[in-house]
Coordinates of N, CA and C in Angstrom, one line a residue:
X25 N -15.2 13.5 4.1 CA -14.5 13.0 5.3 C -14.5 11.5 5.3
X26 N -13.4 10.9 5.5 CA -13.4 9.4 5.6 C -14.1 8.9 6.8
X27 N -14.7 7.8 6.7 CA -15.5 7.2 7.9 C -14.8 5.9 8.3
X28 N -15.1 5.6 9.6 CA -14.6 4.3 10.1 C -15.6 3.2 9.6
X29 N -15.0 2.1 9.2 CA -15.8 0.9 8.8 C -15.8 -0.1 9.9
X30 N -16.9 -0.8 10.1 CA -16.9 -1.9 11.1 C -16.8 -3.2 10.3
X31 N -15.9 -4.0 10.8 CA -15.7 -5.3 10.1 C -15.6 -6.4 11.2
X32 N -16.7 -7.1 11.4 CA -16.7 -8.2 12.4 C -16.6 -7.6 13.8
X33 N -17.2 -6.5 14.0 CA -17.2 -5.9 15.3 C -15.9 -5.1 15.6
X34 N -15.0 -5.0 14.7 CA -13.8 -4.2 14.8 C -13.9 -3.0 14.0
X35 N -13.7 -1.8 14.5 CA -13.7 -0.6 13.8 C -12.4 -0.3 13.1
X36 N -12.4 0.0 11.8 CA -11.2 0.2 11.1 C -11.1 1.7 10.8
X37 N -10.1 2.4 11.3 CA -9.9 3.8 10.9 C -9.4 3.9 9.5
X38 N -9.5 5.1 8.9 CA -9.1 5.3 7.5 C -7.7 4.9 7.2
X39 N -6.7 5.1 8.2 CA -5.4 4.7 7.9 C -5.3 3.1 7.8
X40 N -6.0 2.4 8.6 CA -6.0 0.9 8.5 C -6.6 0.5 7.2
X41 N -7.6 1.2 6.8 CA -8.3 0.8 5.5 C -7.3 1.0 4.3
X42 N -6.5 2.1 4.4 CA -5.5 2.4 3.4 C -4.4 1.3 3.4
X43 N -4.0 0.9 4.6 CA -3.0 -0.1 4.7 C -3.5 -1.5 4.1
X44 N -4.7 -1.8 4.4 CA -5.2 -3.1 3.9 C -5.5 -3.0 2.4
X45 N -6.0 -1.9 1.9 CA -6.2 -1.8 0.4 C -4.9 -1.7 -0.3
X46 N -3.9 -1.1 0.3 CA -2.6 -1.0 -0.4 C -1.8 -2.3 -0.5
X47 N -2.1 -3.3 0.3 CA -1.3 -4.5 0.3 C -1.5 -5.3 -1.1
X48 N -2.7 -5.5 -1.6 CA -2.8 -6.2 -2.9 C -2.1 -5.4 -4.0
X49 N -2.3 -4.1 -4.0 CA -1.7 -3.3 -5.0 C -0.1 -3.4 -4.9
X50 N 0.4 -3.4 -3.7 CA 1.8 -3.5 -3.6 C 2.3 -4.9 -4.1
X51 N 1.6 -5.9 -3.7 CA 2.0 -7.3 -4.2 C 2.0 -7.4 -5.7
X52 N 1.0 -6.8 -6.3 CA 1.0 -6.8 -7.8 C 2.2 -6.1 -8.4
X53 N 2.4 -4.9 -7.9 CA 3.6 -4.1 -8.4 C 4.9 -4.7 -8.1
X54 N 5.0 -5.4 -6.9 CA 6.2 -6.0 -6.5 C 6.5 -7.2 -7.5
X55 N 5.5 -8.0 -7.8 CA 5.7 -9.1 -8.7 C 6.1 -8.6 -10.1
X56 N 5.5 -7.4 -10.5 CA 5.9 -6.8 -11.8 C 7.4 -6.4 -11.8
X57 N 7.8 -5.8 -10.7 CA 9.2 -5.3 -10.6 C 10.2 -6.5 -10.5
X58 N 9.8 -7.6 -9.9 CA 10.6 -8.8 -9.9 C 10.8 -9.4 -11.3
X59 N 9.7 -9.5 -12.0 CA 9.7 -10.1 -13.3 C 10.5 -9.3 -14.3
X60 N 10.4 -8.0 -14.2 CA 11.1 -7.1 -15.1 C 12.6 -6.9 -14.8
X61 N 13.0 -7.4 -13.6 CA 14.4 -7.4 -13.2 C 14.8 -6.1 -12.5
X62 N 13.9 -5.2 -12.2 CA 14.2 -3.9 -11.5 C 14.8 -4.2 -10.2
X63 N 14.2 -5.1 -9.4 CA 14.7 -5.3 -8.0 C 16.2 -5.9 -8.0
X64 N 16.6 -6.5 -9.1 CA 17.9 -7.1 -9.1 C 18.9 -5.9 -9.4
X65 N 18.5 -4.8 -9.9 CA 19.4 -3.7 -10.3 C 19.5 -2.6 -9.3
X66 N 18.6 -2.6 -8.3 CA 18.7 -1.5 -7.3 C 19.7 -1.9 -6.2
X67 N 20.1 -0.9 -5.5 CA 21.1 -1.1 -4.4 C 20.6 -1.8 -3.2
X68 N 19.3 -1.5 -2.8 CA 18.7 -2.1 -1.6 C 17.3 -2.5 -1.9
X69 N 17.0 -3.7 -2.4 CA 15.6 -4.0 -2.8 C 14.6 -3.9 -1.7
X70 N 15.0 -4.2 -0.5 CA 14.0 -4.1 0.6 C 13.6 -2.6 0.9
X71 N 14.6 -1.7 0.7 CA 14.3 -0.3 0.9 C 13.4 0.2 -0.2
X72 N 13.6 -0.3 -1.4 CA 12.7 0.1 -2.5 C 11.3 -0.4 -2.3
X73 N 11.2 -1.7 -1.8 CA 9.8 -2.2 -1.5 C 9.1 -1.5 -0.4
X74 N 9.8 -1.1 0.7 CA 9.2 -0.4 1.7 C 8.8 1.0 1.3
X75 N 9.6 1.7 0.5 CA 9.2 3.0 0.0 C 8.0 2.9 -1.0
X76 N 8.0 1.8 -1.8 CA 6.8 1.6 -2.7 C 5.5 1.4 -1.9
X77 N 5.6 0.6 -0.9 CA 4.4 0.4 -0.1 C 4.0 1.7 0.6
X78 N 4.9 2.4 1.1 CA 4.6 3.7 1.8 C 4.0 4.7 0.8
X79 N 4.5 4.7 -0.4 CA 3.9 5.6 -1.4 C 2.5 5.2 -1.8
X80 N 2.3 3.9 -2.0 CA 0.9 3.5 -2.3 C -0.1 3.8 -1.2
X81 N 0.3 3.6 0.0 CA -0.6 3.9 1.2 C -0.8 5.4 1.3
X82 N 0.2 6.2 1.0 CA 0.1 7.7 1.1 C -0.9 8.2 0.0
X83 N -0.8 7.6 -1.2 CA -1.7 8.0 -2.3 C -3.2 7.6 -1.9
X84 N -3.3 6.4 -1.3 CA -4.7 6.0 -0.9 C -5.2 6.9 0.2
X85 N -4.4 7.3 1.2 CA -4.9 8.2 2.3 C -5.2 9.5 1.7
X86 N -4.4 10.0 0.8 CA -4.7 11.3 0.2 C -6.0 11.3 -0.6
X87 N -6.2 10.2 -1.4 CA -7.4 10.1 -2.2 C -8.6 9.9 -1.3
X88 N -8.5 9.3 -0.2 CA -9.7 9.1 0.7 C -10.1 10.4 1.4
X89 N -9.1 11.3 1.5 CA -9.4 12.6 2.2 C -10.0 13.7 1.3
X90 N -10.0 13.4 0.0 CA -10.5 14.4 -1.0 C -12.0 14.3 -1.0
X91 N -12.7 15.4 -0.8 CA -14.1 15.5 -0.8 C -14.6 16.4 -1.9
X92 N -15.6 15.9 -2.6 CA -16.1 16.7 -3.8 C -17.1 17.8 -3.3

């Protein structure tokens, strides 16, 4: 079961942890997509970026909920 972390007196629920952990991953993937020219070829680049960030955060949340 995921636990809340305390950071500077502020408790972070698991969803906030996933959002914060997903941001650097998203920035790296976004830079790779820009360099490879994928963002120039899609219909709506901002929609792709939003969906990519949502997918990354969803994978992180699902992986945090898995208990061995």
